[in-house]
PDB file of C-alpha atoms in Angstrom:
ATOM      1  CA  MET A  12     170.949  76.691-132.098  1.00 52.00           C
ATOM      2  CA  LYS A  13     171.206  79.434-129.142  1.00 50.00           C
ATOM      3  CA  ASN A  14     170.725  82.316-132.018  1.00 64.00           C
ATOM      4  CA  CYS A  15     167.861  80.191-133.245  1.00 68.00           C
ATOM      5  CA  LEU A  16     166.346  79.638-129.749  1.00 74.00           C
ATOM      6  CA  GLY A  17     166.713  83.578-129.234  1.00 83.00           C
ATOM      7  CA  LEU A  18     164.732  84.368-132.607  1.00 88.00           C
ATOM      8  CA  LEU A  19     162.257  81.913-131.242  1.00 90.00           C
ATOM      9  CA  GLN A  20     161.622  83.250-128.184  1.00 91.00           C
ATOM     10  CA  GLU A  21     161.520  86.847-129.625  1.00 93.00           C
ATOM     11  CA  TYR A  22     159.057  85.926-132.293  1.00 94.00           C
ATOM     12  CA  LEU A  23     156.677  84.105-129.469  1.00 94.00           C
ATOM     13  CA  SER A  24     156.824  87.336-127.552  1.00 93.00           C
ATOM     14  CA  TYR A  25     155.938  89.092-130.602  1.00 92.00           C
ATOM     15  CA  ILE A  26     152.931  87.193-131.546  1.00 92.00           C
ATOM     16  CA  GLU A  27     151.811  87.267-128.118  1.00 89.00           C
ATOM     17  CA  SER A  28     152.235  91.017-127.267  1.00 89.00           C
ATOM     18  CA  VAL A  29     151.441  92.631-130.395  1.00 88.00           C
ATOM     19  CA  LYS A  30     149.279  90.210-132.555  1.00 85.00           C
ATOM     20  CA  GLY A  31     147.348  89.472-129.370  1.00 83.00           C
ATOM     21  CA  CYS A  32     147.603  85.499-129.628  1.00 84.00           C
ATOM     22  CA  SER A  33     146.251  83.647-126.721  1.00 82.00           C
ATOM     23  CA  GLN A  34     148.562  81.884-124.248  1.00 84.00           C
ATOM     24  CA  ARG A  35     147.083  78.324-125.970  1.00 84.00           C
ATOM     25  CA  THR A  36     148.030  79.739-129.643  1.00 88.00           C
ATOM     26  CA  VAL A  37     151.764  80.642-128.370  1.00 91.00           C
ATOM     27  CA  GLU A  38     152.206  77.356-126.668  1.00 93.00           C
ATOM     28  CA  ALA A  39     151.255  75.699-129.904  1.00 92.00           C
ATOM     29  CA  TYR A  40     153.444  77.321-132.131  1.00 94.00           C
ATOM     30  CA  LYS A  41     155.906  77.075-129.343  1.00 94.00           C
ATOM     31  CA  ASN A  42     156.026  73.249-130.054  1.00 95.00           C
ATOM     32  CA  ASP A  43     155.454  73.662-133.902  1.00 95.00           C
ATOM     33  CA  LEU A  44     158.649  75.532-134.018  1.00 94.00           C
ATOM     34  CA  SER A  45     160.570  73.601-131.251  1.00 94.00           C
ATOM     35  CA  ARG A  46     160.225  70.435-133.536  1.00 94.00           C
ATOM     36  CA  TYR A  47     161.288  72.119-136.116  1.00 95.00           C
ATOM     37  CA  ALA A  48     164.070  73.664-134.813  1.00 93.00           C
ATOM     38  CA  ASN A  49     165.138  70.099-133.434  1.00 93.00           C
ATOM     39  CA  TYR A  50     165.057  68.652-136.752  1.00 94.00           C
ATOM     40  CA  CYS A  51     166.682  71.568-138.579  1.00 93.00           C
ATOM     41  CA  THR A  52     169.738  71.073-135.773  1.00 91.00           C
ATOM     42  CA  ASN A  53     169.817  67.267-136.307  1.00 93.00           C
ATOM     43  CA  HIS A  54     170.397  68.020-140.231  1.00 92.00           C
ATOM     44  CA  GLY A  55     172.989  70.597-139.568  1.00 92.00           C
ATOM     45  CA  ILE A  56     170.659  73.430-140.490  1.00 91.00           C
ATOM     46  CA  ALA A  57     170.484  77.125-139.114  1.00 91.00           C
ATOM     47  CA  PRO A  58     166.424  77.235-138.989  1.00 91.00           C
ATOM     48  CA  GLU A  59     166.839  80.976-139.858  1.00 90.00           C
ATOM     49  CA  LYS A  60     168.829  80.171-142.876  1.00 91.00           C
ATOM     50  CA  ALA A  61     166.932  77.003-144.440  1.00 93.00           C
ATOM     51  CA  ALA A  62     166.596  76.792-147.821  1.00 94.00           C
ATOM     52  CA  PRO A  63     162.677  76.092-149.471  1.00 94.00           C
ATOM     53  CA  TYR A  64     163.632  72.431-150.092  1.00 93.00           C
ATOM     54  CA  GLU A  65     164.507  71.687-146.285  1.00 94.00           C
ATOM     55  CA  VAL A  66     161.529  73.126-145.212  1.00 95.00           C
ATOM     56  CA  GLN A  67     159.766  70.882-147.655  1.00 94.00           C
ATOM     57  CA  SER A  68     161.834  68.007-146.512  1.00 94.00           C
ATOM     58  CA  TYR A  69     160.515  68.519-143.080  1.00 95.00           C
ATOM     59  CA  ILE A  70     157.106  68.352-144.013  1.00 93.00           C
ATOM     60  CA  ALA A  71     157.124  65.459-145.945  1.00 93.00           C
ATOM     61  CA  ASP A  72     159.178  63.879-142.848  1.00 93.00           C
ATOM     62  CA  LEU A  73     155.848  64.851-140.696  1.00 93.00           C
ATOM     63  CA  SER A  74     153.809  63.156-143.435  1.00 88.00           C
ATOM     64  CA  ALA A  75     156.063  60.139-143.376  1.00 90.00           C
ATOM     65  CA  GLU A  76     155.563  59.882-139.614  1.00 91.00           C
ATOM     66  CA  ASN A  77     152.007  59.740-139.916  1.00 87.00           C
ATOM     67  CA  PHE A  78     150.810  63.074-138.626  1.00 90.00           C
ATOM     68  CA  SER A  79     147.612  63.929-139.873  1.00 89.00           C
ATOM     69  CA  ALA A  80     147.192  66.330-142.828  1.00 89.00           C
ATOM     70  CA  VAL A  81     145.620  68.973-140.511  1.00 87.00           C
ATOM     71  CA  SER A  82     148.272  68.653-137.869  1.00 91.00           C
ATOM     72  CA  VAL A  83     150.966  68.879-141.048  1.00 92.00           C
ATOM     73  CA  ASN A  84     149.372  71.935-142.117  1.00 93.00           C
ATOM     74  CA  ARG A  85     149.051  73.708-138.679  1.00 93.00           C
ATOM     75  CA  CYS A  86     153.175  73.105-138.222  1.00 94.00           C
ATOM     76  CA  LEU A  87     153.483  74.668-141.908  1.00 94.00           C
ATOM     77  CA  SER A  88     151.374  77.707-140.895  1.00 94.00           C
ATOM     78  CA  SER A  89     153.385  78.208-137.730  1.00 95.00           C
ATOM     79  CA  ILE A  90     156.755  78.230-139.641  1.00 96.00           C
ATOM     80  CA  ARG A  91     155.476  80.609-142.595  1.00 95.00           C
ATOM     81  CA  GLY A  92     154.589  82.926-139.732  1.00 94.00           C
ATOM     82  CA  PHE A  93     157.929  82.733-138.267  1.00 95.00           C
ATOM     83  CA  TYR A  94     159.354  83.398-141.602  1.00 95.00           C
ATOM     84  CA  ARG A  95     157.067  86.398-142.552  1.00 95.00           C
ATOM     85  CA  TRP A  96     158.265  87.949-139.138  1.00 95.00           C
ATOM     86  CA  LEU A  97     161.903  87.244-140.074  1.00 94.00           C
ATOM     87  CA  VAL A  98     161.431  88.936-143.479  1.00 94.00           C
ATOM     88  CA  ARG A  99     159.414  91.825-142.164  1.00 93.00           C
ATOM     89  CA  PHE A 100     161.900  92.749-139.263  1.00 92.00           C
ATOM     90  CA  GLU A 101     164.777  92.281-141.853  1.00 90.00           C
ATOM     91  CA  LYS A 102     166.310  89.210-140.248  1.00 91.00           C
ATOM     92  CA  ARG A 103     166.209  87.462-143.551  1.00 91.00           C
ATOM     93  CA  GLU A 104     165.442  88.335-147.059  1.00 91.00           C
ATOM     94  CA  ASP A 105     163.235  85.643-148.752  1.00 92.00           C
ATOM     95  CA  ASN A 106     160.439  83.478-147.077  1.00 94.00           C
ATOM     96  CA  PRO A 107     161.323  80.102-147.977  1.00 95.00           C
ATOM     97  CA  THR A 108     157.696  79.057-147.528  1.00 94.00           C
ATOM     98  CA  SER A 109     156.317  81.225-150.075  1.00 91.00           C
ATOM     99  CA  ALA A 110     155.818  78.713-152.913  1.00 89.00           C
ATOM    100  CA  LEU A 111     154.669  75.785-150.311  1.00 90.00           C
ATOM    101  CA  ARG A 112     151.122  74.666-150.341  1.00 90.00           C
ATOM    102  CA  ASN A 113     149.208  73.059-147.936  1.00 89.00           C
ATOM    103  CA  VAL A 114     148.870  69.234-147.754  1.00 84.00           C
ATOM    104  CA  LYS A 115     145.553  68.243-149.118  1.00 83.00           C
ATOM    105  CA  THR A 116     143.048  67.581-146.427  1.00 76.00           C
ATOM    106  CA  PRO A 117     139.498  65.520-146.963  1.00 71.00           C
ATOM    107  CA  VAL A 118     136.273  67.361-146.487  1.00 65.00           C
ATOM    108  CA  LYS A 119     135.147  66.465-143.013  1.00 66.00           C
ATOM    109  CA  LEU A 120     131.683  68.098-141.968  1.00 64.00           C
ATOM    110  CA  PRO A 121     131.597  69.348-138.344  1.00 68.00           C
ATOM    111  CA  SER A 122     129.358  67.067-135.869  1.00 78.00           C
ATOM    112  CA  VAL A 123     126.139  68.346-135.492  1.00 85.00           C
ATOM    113  CA  LEU A 124     123.155  67.695-133.150  1.00 89.00           C
ATOM    114  CA  TRP A 125     119.794  68.555-135.028  1.00 85.00           C
ATOM    115  CA  GLU A 126     117.297  70.256-133.253  1.00 89.00           C
ATOM    116  CA  LYS A 127     115.181  67.154-131.648  1.00 90.00           C
ATOM    117  CA  GLU A 128     118.750  65.963-130.358  1.00 89.00           C
ATOM    118  CA  MET A 129     119.688  69.257-129.375  1.00 92.00           C
ATOM    119  CA  ALA A 130     116.643  69.382-126.938  1.00 92.00           C
ATOM    120  CA  ASP A 131     117.059  65.941-125.594  1.00 91.00           C
ATOM    121  CA  PHE A 132     120.770  66.918-124.928  1.00 92.00           C
ATOM    122  CA  ALA A 133     120.046  70.221-123.437  1.00 93.00           C
ATOM    123  CA  SER A 134     117.423  68.320-120.817  1.00 93.00           C
ATOM    124  CA  LEU A 135     119.417  65.541-119.501  1.00 93.00           C
ATOM    125  CA  PRO A 136     120.640  67.412-116.429  1.00 93.00           C
ATOM    126  CA  GLU A 137     117.469  67.298-115.215  1.00 90.00           C
ATOM    127  CA  THR A 138     117.085  63.705-115.020  1.00 88.00           C
ATOM    128  CA  ALA A 139     120.620  62.172-115.265  1.00 83.00           C
ATOM    129  CA  GLY A 140     121.205  63.188-111.717  1.00 85.00           C
ATOM    130  CA  ILE A 141     124.835  62.724-112.080  1.00 87.00           C
ATOM    131  CA  LEU A 142     126.723  66.236-111.597  1.00 88.00           C
ATOM    132  CA  TRP A 143     125.346  69.738-110.635  1.00 93.00           C
ATOM    133  CA  ALA A 144     121.395  70.006-112.682  1.00 94.00           C
ATOM    134  CA  GLN A 145     120.647  73.736-112.494  1.00 96.00           C
ATOM    135  CA  ARG A 146     124.593  74.725-113.508  1.00 96.00           C
ATOM    136  CA  ASP A 147     124.878  72.071-116.069  1.00 96.00           C
ATOM    137  CA  LYS A 148     121.652  72.906-117.883  1.00 96.00           C
ATOM    138  CA  ALA A 149     122.788  76.742-117.947  1.00 97.00           C
ATOM    139  CA  LEU A 150     125.966  75.744-119.068  1.00 97.00           C
ATOM    140  CA  ILE A 151     124.967  73.733-121.976  1.00 96.00           C
ATOM    141  CA  LEU A 152     122.283  76.246-123.059  1.00 96.00           C
ATOM    142  CA  ALA A 153     124.461  79.279-122.816  1.00 96.00           C
ATOM    143  CA  MET A 154     127.111  77.314-125.003  1.00 95.00           C
ATOM    144  CA  TYR A 155     124.479  76.311-127.545  1.00 95.00           C
ATOM    145  CA  SER A 156     122.231  79.610-127.832  1.00 92.00           C
ATOM    146  CA  ALA A 157     125.179  81.934-127.915  1.00 92.00           C
ATOM    147  CA  GLY A 158     127.364  79.690-130.187  1.00 91.00           C
ATOM    148  CA  LEU A 159     130.261  80.174-127.602  1.00 94.00           C
ATOM    149  CA  ARG A 160     133.912  78.444-127.745  1.00 91.00           C
ATOM    150  CA  ILE A 161     134.780  76.341-124.866  1.00 94.00           C
ATOM    151  CA  SER A 162     137.388  78.702-123.627  1.00 92.00           C
ATOM    152  CA  GLU A 163     134.579  81.696-124.207  1.00 93.00           C
ATOM    153  CA  LEU A 164     132.400  79.724-121.780  1.00 95.00           C
ATOM    154  CA  ALA A 165     134.929  79.449-119.196  1.00 93.00           C
ATOM    155  CA  SER A 166     135.742  82.744-119.135  1.00 91.00           C
ATOM    156  CA  LEU A 167     132.170  84.114-119.225  1.00 93.00           C
ATOM    157  CA  SER A 168     131.881  86.840-116.452  1.00 91.00           C
ATOM    158  CA  ILE A 169     128.644  88.077-114.768  1.00 91.00           C
ATOM    159  CA  GLY A 170     129.884  91.761-115.064  1.00 88.00           C
ATOM    160  CA  ASN A 171     130.033  91.114-118.929  1.00 91.00           C
ATOM    161  CA  ILE A 172     126.120  89.824-118.932  1.00 93.00           C
ATOM    162  CA  SER A 173     123.341  92.294-119.379  1.00 92.00           C
ATOM    163  CA  PRO A 174     121.102  92.843-116.407  1.00 91.00           C
ATOM    164  CA  LYS A 175     118.413  91.127-118.095  1.00 92.00           C
ATOM    165  CA  LEU A 176     120.556  88.157-118.786  1.00 93.00           C
ATOM    166  CA  ASP A 177     119.571  88.139-122.362  1.00 92.00           C
ATOM    167  CA  GLU A 178     123.150  89.235-123.868  1.00 92.00           C
ATOM    168  CA  ALA A 179     126.756  89.187-123.032  1.00 93.00           C
ATOM    169  CA  LYS A 180     130.009  91.115-124.593  1.00 92.00           C
ATOM    170  CA  ILE A 181     132.653  88.098-125.076  1.00 90.00           C
ATOM    171  CA  THR A 182     136.406  88.422-125.808  1.00 87.00           C
ATOM    172  CA  GLY A 183     137.282  85.971-128.309  1.00 84.00           C
ATOM    173  CA  LYS A 184     140.166  84.854-129.955  1.00 80.00           C
ATOM    174  CA  GLY A 185     143.060  87.334-130.682  1.00 75.00           C
ATOM    175  CA  GLY A 186     141.325  89.857-128.211  1.00 79.00           C
ATOM    176  CA  LYS A 187     138.188  90.290-130.656  1.00 84.00           C
ATOM    177  CA  GLN A 188     135.094  91.436-128.948  1.00 88.00           C
ATOM    178  CA  ARG A 189     131.461  90.663-130.056  1.00 89.00           C
ATOM    179  CA  PHE A 190     128.217  90.696-128.569  1.00 91.00           C
ATOM    180  CA  VAL A 191     126.215  87.158-128.128  1.00 91.00           C
ATOM    181  CA  PHE A 192     122.337  86.455-127.206  1.00 91.00           C
ATOM    182  CA  PHE A 193     120.909  84.121-124.812  1.00 94.00           C
ATOM    183  CA  SER A 194     117.651  82.477-125.796  1.00 93.00           C
ATOM    184  CA  ASP A 195     114.713  82.910-123.288  1.00 93.00           C
ATOM    185  CA  GLU A 196     115.264  79.196-122.687  1.00 95.00           C
ATOM    186  CA  ALA A 197     118.936  79.613-121.675  1.00 95.00           C
ATOM    187  CA  LYS A 198     118.269  82.816-119.838  1.00 95.00           C
ATOM    188  CA  ASN A 199     115.665  81.203-117.591  1.00 96.00           C
ATOM    189  CA  ALA A 200     118.058  78.082-116.940  1.00 96.00           C
ATOM    190  CA  ILE A 201     120.794  80.880-116.050  1.00 96.00           C
ATOM    191  CA  ILE A 202     118.105  82.422-113.452  1.00 96.00           C
ATOM    192  CA  GLU A 203     117.483  79.150-112.055  1.00 96.00           C
ATOM    193  CA  TYR A 204     120.922  78.563-111.381  1.00 96.00           C
ATOM    194  CA  LEU A 205     122.209  81.799-109.837  1.00 95.00           C
ATOM    195  CA  PRO A 206     120.697  81.132-106.347  1.00 95.00           C
ATOM    196  CA  HIS A 207     122.471  77.742-106.354  1.00 95.00           C
ATOM    197  CA  ARG A 208     125.792  79.522-107.256  1.00 93.00           C
ATOM    198  CA  ALA A 209     125.135  82.050-104.399  1.00 92.00           C
ATOM    199  CA  ALA A 210     124.530  79.499-102.133  1.00 93.00           C
ATOM    200  CA  VAL A 211     127.734  77.614-102.743  1.00 92.00           C
ATOM    201  CA  LEU A 212     129.570  81.089-102.634  1.00 90.00           C
ATOM    202  CA  THR A 213     128.072  82.074 -99.504  1.00 90.00           C
ATOM    203  CA  MET A 214     128.716  78.463 -97.985  1.00 89.00           C
ATOM    204  CA  ILE A 215     132.690  79.276 -98.528  1.00 87.00           C
ATOM    205  CA  GLY A 216     132.725  82.724 -97.326  1.00 85.00           C
ATOM    206  CA  ILE A 217     132.747  84.624-100.789  1.00 81.00           C
ATOM    207  CA  ASP A 218     130.233  87.317-101.601  1.00 76.00           C
ATOM    208  CA  PRO A 219     128.231  86.279-104.402  1.00 74.00           C
ATOM    209  CA  LYS A 220     127.397  89.897-105.467  1.00 72.00           C
ATOM    210  CA  LEU A 221     130.847  90.473-105.926  1.00 65.00           C
ATOM    211  CA  LYS A 222     131.514  91.221-109.472  1.00 53.00           C
ATOM    212  CA  ILE A 223     135.306  91.822-109.902  1.00 49.00           C
ATOM    213  CA  GLY A 224     138.082  89.101-110.355  1.00 49.00           C
ATOM    214  CA  LYS A 225     137.958  85.259-110.412  1.00 47.00           C
ATOM    215  CA  ASN A 226     134.634  85.336-108.531  1.00 51.00           C
ATOM    216  CA  SER A 227     132.527  87.064-110.950  1.00 87.00           C
ATOM    217  CA  THR A 228     132.884  84.029-113.178  1.00 90.00           C
ATOM    218  CA  LEU A 229     129.429  82.844-114.117  1.00 94.00           C
ATOM    219  CA  PHE A 230     130.191  78.819-114.155  1.00 95.00           C
ATOM    220  CA  ILE A 231     132.082  77.410-110.953  1.00 94.00           C
ATOM    221  CA  SER A 232     132.658  74.153-109.157  1.00 93.00           C
ATOM    222  CA  LYS A 233     130.931  72.829-105.985  1.00 91.00           C
ATOM    223  CA  LYS A 234     134.243  74.188-104.413  1.00 90.00           C
ATOM    224  CA  GLY A 235     133.241  77.620-105.673  1.00 89.00           C
ATOM    225  CA  LYS A 236     136.197  77.835-107.880  1.00 90.00           C
ATOM    226  CA  PRO A 237     135.845  79.104-111.715  1.00 92.00           C
ATOM    227  CA  ILE A 238     135.147  76.098-113.990  1.00 93.00           C
ATOM    228  CA  SER A 239     138.008  75.300-116.022  1.00 93.00           C
ATOM    229  CA  ILE A 240     138.070  74.398-119.862  1.00 93.00           C
ATOM    230  CA  SER A 241     138.950  70.748-118.679  1.00 93.00           C
ATOM    231  CA  GLY A 242     136.067  70.942-116.302  1.00 94.00           C
ATOM    232  CA  ILE A 243     133.619  71.880-118.805  1.00 95.00           C
ATOM    233  CA  ARG A 244     134.888  69.391-121.651  1.00 94.00           C
ATOM    234  CA  TRP A 245     134.474  66.598-118.609  1.00 94.00           C
ATOM    235  CA  ILE A 246     130.950  67.715-117.837  1.00 94.00           C
ATOM    236  CA  ILE A 247     129.801  67.843-121.708  1.00 94.00           C
ATOM    237  CA  THR A 248     131.501  64.254-122.080  1.00 91.00           C
ATOM    238  CA  SER A 249     129.835  62.988-118.955  1.00 91.00           C
ATOM    239  CA  TYR A 250     126.112  63.933-120.661  1.00 92.00           C
ATOM    240  CA  ALA A 251     127.338  62.644-123.975  1.00 89.00           C
ATOM    241  CA  GLY A 252     127.627  59.426-122.499  1.00 84.00           C
ATOM    242  CA  GLN A 253     123.887  59.658-120.838  1.00 82.00           C
ATOM    243  CA  HIS A 254     122.726  60.607-124.399  1.00 74.00           C
ATOM    244  CA  ALA A 255     124.443  57.822-126.031  1.00 71.00           C
ATOM    245  CA  GLY A 256     123.300  55.052-123.424  1.00 61.00           C
ATOM    246  CA  GLN A 257     119.452  56.678-123.715  1.00 61.00           C
ATOM    247  CA  HIS A 258     119.407  57.189-127.475  1.00 55.00           C
ATOM    248  CA  ALA A 259     121.080  54.084-128.652  1.00 48.00           C
ATOM    249  CA  GLY A 260     119.884  53.496-132.010  1.00 44.00           C
ATOM    250  CA  GLN A 261     117.603  56.502-132.174  1.00 49.00           C
ATOM    251  CA  TYR A 262     119.743  58.458-133.923  1.00 48.00           C
ATOM    252  CA  SER A 263     122.183  57.525-137.153  1.00 45.00           C
ATOM    253  CA  GLY A 264     125.684  57.983-137.034  1.00 49.00           C
ATOM    254  CA  GLY A 265     126.490  57.368-133.496  1.00 58.00           C
ATOM    255  CA  LYS A 266     127.692  61.035-133.186  1.00 72.00           C
ATOM    256  CA  ARG A 267     130.639  61.717-130.740  1.00 80.00           C
ATOM    257  CA  ILE A 268     129.209  64.799-128.704  1.00 88.00           C
ATOM    258  CA  HIS A 269     131.857  67.079-127.311  1.00 89.00           C
ATOM    259  CA  PRO A 270     132.010  70.897-126.907  1.00 90.00           C
ATOM    260  CA  HIS A 271     132.308  72.223-130.064  1.00 88.00           C
ATOM    261  CA  THR A 272     129.423  70.181-131.021  1.00 91.00           C
ATOM    262  CA  LEU A 273     127.214  72.640-129.261  1.00 93.00           C
ATOM    263  CA  ARG A 274     128.834  75.837-131.037  1.00 89.00           C
ATOM    264  CA  HIS A 275     128.774  73.359-134.527  1.00 89.00           C
ATOM    265  CA  SER A 276     124.802  73.183-133.882  1.00 90.00           C
ATOM    266  CA  PHE A 277     124.044  76.606-133.131  1.00 90.00           C
ATOM    267  CA  ALA A 278     125.682  77.895-136.619  1.00 87.00           C
ATOM    268  CA  THR A 279     124.182  75.015-138.501  1.00 86.00           C
ATOM    269  CA  HIS A 280     120.735  75.439-137.188  1.00 88.00           C
ATOM    270  CA  LEU A 281     121.070  79.422-137.792  1.00 86.00           C
ATOM    271  CA  VAL A 282     122.008  78.415-141.582  1.00 83.00           C
ATOM    272  CA  ASN A 283     119.156  75.867-141.751  1.00 81.00           C
ATOM    273  CA  ALA A 284     116.531  78.690-140.716  1.00 81.00           C
ATOM    274  CA  GLY A 285     117.715  81.150-143.418  1.00 80.00           C
ATOM    275  CA  CYS A 286     119.932  83.278-141.310  1.00 81.00           C
ATOM    276  CA  ASP A 287     122.412  85.260-143.427  1.00 80.00           C
ATOM    277  CA  VAL A 288     126.087  83.637-143.475  1.00 79.00           C
ATOM    278  CA  ARG A 289     127.481  86.753-142.756  1.00 82.00           C
ATOM    279  CA  LEU A 290     125.386  87.255-139.712  1.00 83.00           C
ATOM    280  CA  VAL A 291     126.322  83.745-138.522  1.00 82.00           C
ATOM    281  CA  GLN A 292     130.099  84.868-139.324  1.00 85.00           C
ATOM    282  CA  GLU A 293     129.960  87.700-136.863  1.00 82.00           C
ATOM    283  CA  MET A 294     127.751  85.908-134.085  1.00 84.00           C
ATOM    284  CA  LEU A 295     130.431  83.312-134.302  1.00 85.00           C
ATOM    285  CA  GLY A 296     133.325  85.745-134.112  1.00 82.00           C
ATOM    286  CA  HIS A 297     135.185  84.156-137.171  1.00 78.00           C
ATOM    287  CA  SER A 298     137.561  86.402-138.915  1.00 71.00           C
ATOM    288  CA  SER A 299     137.160  84.360-142.217  1.00 71.00           C
ATOM    289  CA  LEU A 300     133.828  83.931-144.353  1.00 70.00           C
ATOM    290  CA  SER A 301     135.229  80.617-145.511  1.00 67.00           C
ATOM    291  CA  THR A 302     135.161  79.203-142.130  1.00 65.00           C
ATOM    292  CA  THR A 303     131.566  79.949-141.473  1.00 67.00           C
ATOM    293  CA  GLN A 304     130.736  78.720-144.970  1.00 66.00           C
ATOM    294  CA  ARG A 305     131.275  74.813-144.125  1.00 65.00           C
ATOM    295  CA  TYR A 306     128.141  75.184-141.922  1.00 66.00           C
ATOM    296  CA  THR A 307     125.888  75.672-145.778  1.00 67.00           C
ATOM    297  CA  HIS A 308     127.469  72.509-146.548  1.00 64.00           C
ATOM    298  CA  VAL A 309     126.294  70.713-143.450  1.00 61.00           C
ATOM    299  CA  SER A 310     122.981  72.625-144.307  1.00 62.00           C
ATOM    300  CA  ILE A 311     122.908  70.847-147.561  1.00 63.00           C
ATOM    301  CA  GLU A 312     123.521  67.577-146.034  1.00 64.00           C
ATOM    302  CA  ASN A 313     120.488  68.097-143.857  1.00 61.00           C
ATOM    303  CA  LEU A 314     118.381  68.729-146.880  1.00 59.00           C
ATOM    304  CA  LYS A 315     120.016  65.541-148.356  1.00 66.00           C
ATOM    305  CA  ARG A 316     118.540  63.683-145.287  1.00 65.00           C
ATOM    306  CA  VAL A 317     115.328  65.205-144.869  1.00 58.00           C
ATOM    307  CA  TYR A 318     114.819  64.445-148.860  1.00 61.00           C
ATOM    308  CA  SER A 319     115.565  61.173-148.466  1.00 69.00           C
ATOM    309  CA  ALA A 320     113.143  60.250-145.473  1.00 66.00           C
ATOM    310  CA  SER A 321     110.200  62.397-146.693  1.00 61.00           C
ATOM    311  CA  HIS A 322     110.249  62.300-150.802  1.00 63.00           C
ATOM    312  CA  PRO A 323     107.986  59.498-152.350  1.00 65.00           C
ATOM    313  CA  HIS A 324     110.736  58.646-155.126  1.00 64.00           C
ATOM    314  CA  ALA A 325     113.620  58.340-152.413  1.00 64.00           C
ATOM    315  CA  LYS A 326     111.734  56.273-150.261  1.00 56.00           C
ATOM    316  CA  ASN A 327     110.683  54.174-152.915  1.00 54.00           C
ATOM    317  CA  ASN A 328     114.268  53.855-154.141  1.00 53.00           C
ATOM    318  CA  ARG A 329     115.018  52.491-150.763  1.00 49.00           C
ATOM    319  CA  THR A 330     112.430  49.422-151.230  1.00 45.00           C
ATOM    320  CA  SER A 331     112.600  46.522-153.243  1.00 41.00           C
ATOM    321  CA  GLY A 332     108.911  46.195-154.112  1.00 39.00           C
ATOM    322  CA  SER A 333     106.408  47.850-156.404  1.00 36.00           C
ATOM    323  CA  GLU A 334     106.955  51.660-156.987  1.00 38.00           C
ATOM    324  CA  GLN A 335     103.908  53.573-155.693  1.00 36.00           C
ATOM    325  CA  ILE A 336     102.813  57.053-155.344  1.00 31.00           C
ATOM    326  CA  SER A 337      99.938  57.341-152.977  1.00 36.00           C
ATOM    327  CA  GLY A 338      98.948  53.750-153.393  1.00 38.00           C
ATOM    328  CA  ARG A 339      99.038  53.743-157.404  1.00 34.00           C
ATOM    329  CA  LYS A 340     101.544  52.035-159.378  1.00 36.00           C
ATOM    330  CA  LEU A 341     103.684  54.069-161.652  1.00 29.00           C
TER     331      LEU A 341
END
C-alpha cells in the first residue's frame, strides 16, 4: 500500500504539473483513485498490479452500491489515466483497463432557458431587491452572453477585459485560453456595475484602479473580496427561487436553474440561430466536438416544441373535436 500511495501521489503531481489539470480536477482524481486503492487493499490486491477482471469487479461493485452511471464512468476514467501513466513510464507492461467499456448512460439533455425565459431571469436583479442588483445583473449577463463556466466567471479579471468591455481573454480547463465576447446588454450592465464596485473597494481602503492581484477580479462581494465559485452558485440559486415563484406554471417542465444552465442556454441559442457547431465549440472552449454537438439535440427538441405549438395538424392532434384547418373540416 505504501508503494501504491507513492505512485498515486507521483501520478497526481504529473497531471497537475505536466498535463495542466486544475486543482479541482486533481482533487477529483485523488478521491477516485484513493477509493480504488482502498478497495484493492481490502481485497489483497496491489493496485499497480491489478488484473483486468479485478478492475472490472471494482466497477461492478460501484454500480451495486448505486453509484450513477456518470459517477462510475468518471471513476473508470481516473483509473484508466493512472494505468496509462504506469505503462507510459514503464512501471507496468500492460493496461488492465484497455478492454473495459464505459457503463451505458441515459441520454440527458442539458437544462436550457429559452430566449424569453433567459430575458426574464436576467431582469430579476432589477426587481427582486434581494442581493446586489448592479453586480448580479452584470454577473448573469456576462456569464450568459460569453458562455462562461462558473470557474471562469469567478476568476474573470478586469485586466483581461478589453478597454471597450466587449471581449475578454479567458483561461479555461487545462490552461487553454480563448477569447469570449460580451453582448451590448452585458457590456452596459458591467458599465453600470463598475462605479458601485469602485465605491465598495474605496470604502474598505483599496484602490479600485489597481489591476493586478486579487483586487482585479471583476465580481466581488460587498466586503470587497473576490467572489467565490460557491458564492456565484448561491447568487444564481437565489434568483432561481425568485424566478420559479414569479413564473410558476408559465414555463413547462419546472426547470431547475443552476450556473451551468446559463452556459447551456448560450450554446443552444447560438445553434438555434444557425451558428456553426465548430464555432460554438471554439467559443465554449470544448476540446471535443462531440461535447458541443449535444446542443444540436436540444435544438431539435426546441423545433419539436415549436412544431407542436404552431402546426395546425399538431394542434389538432391534441384536441378531440373535429379536425379543422382555417375553419374548414378536413
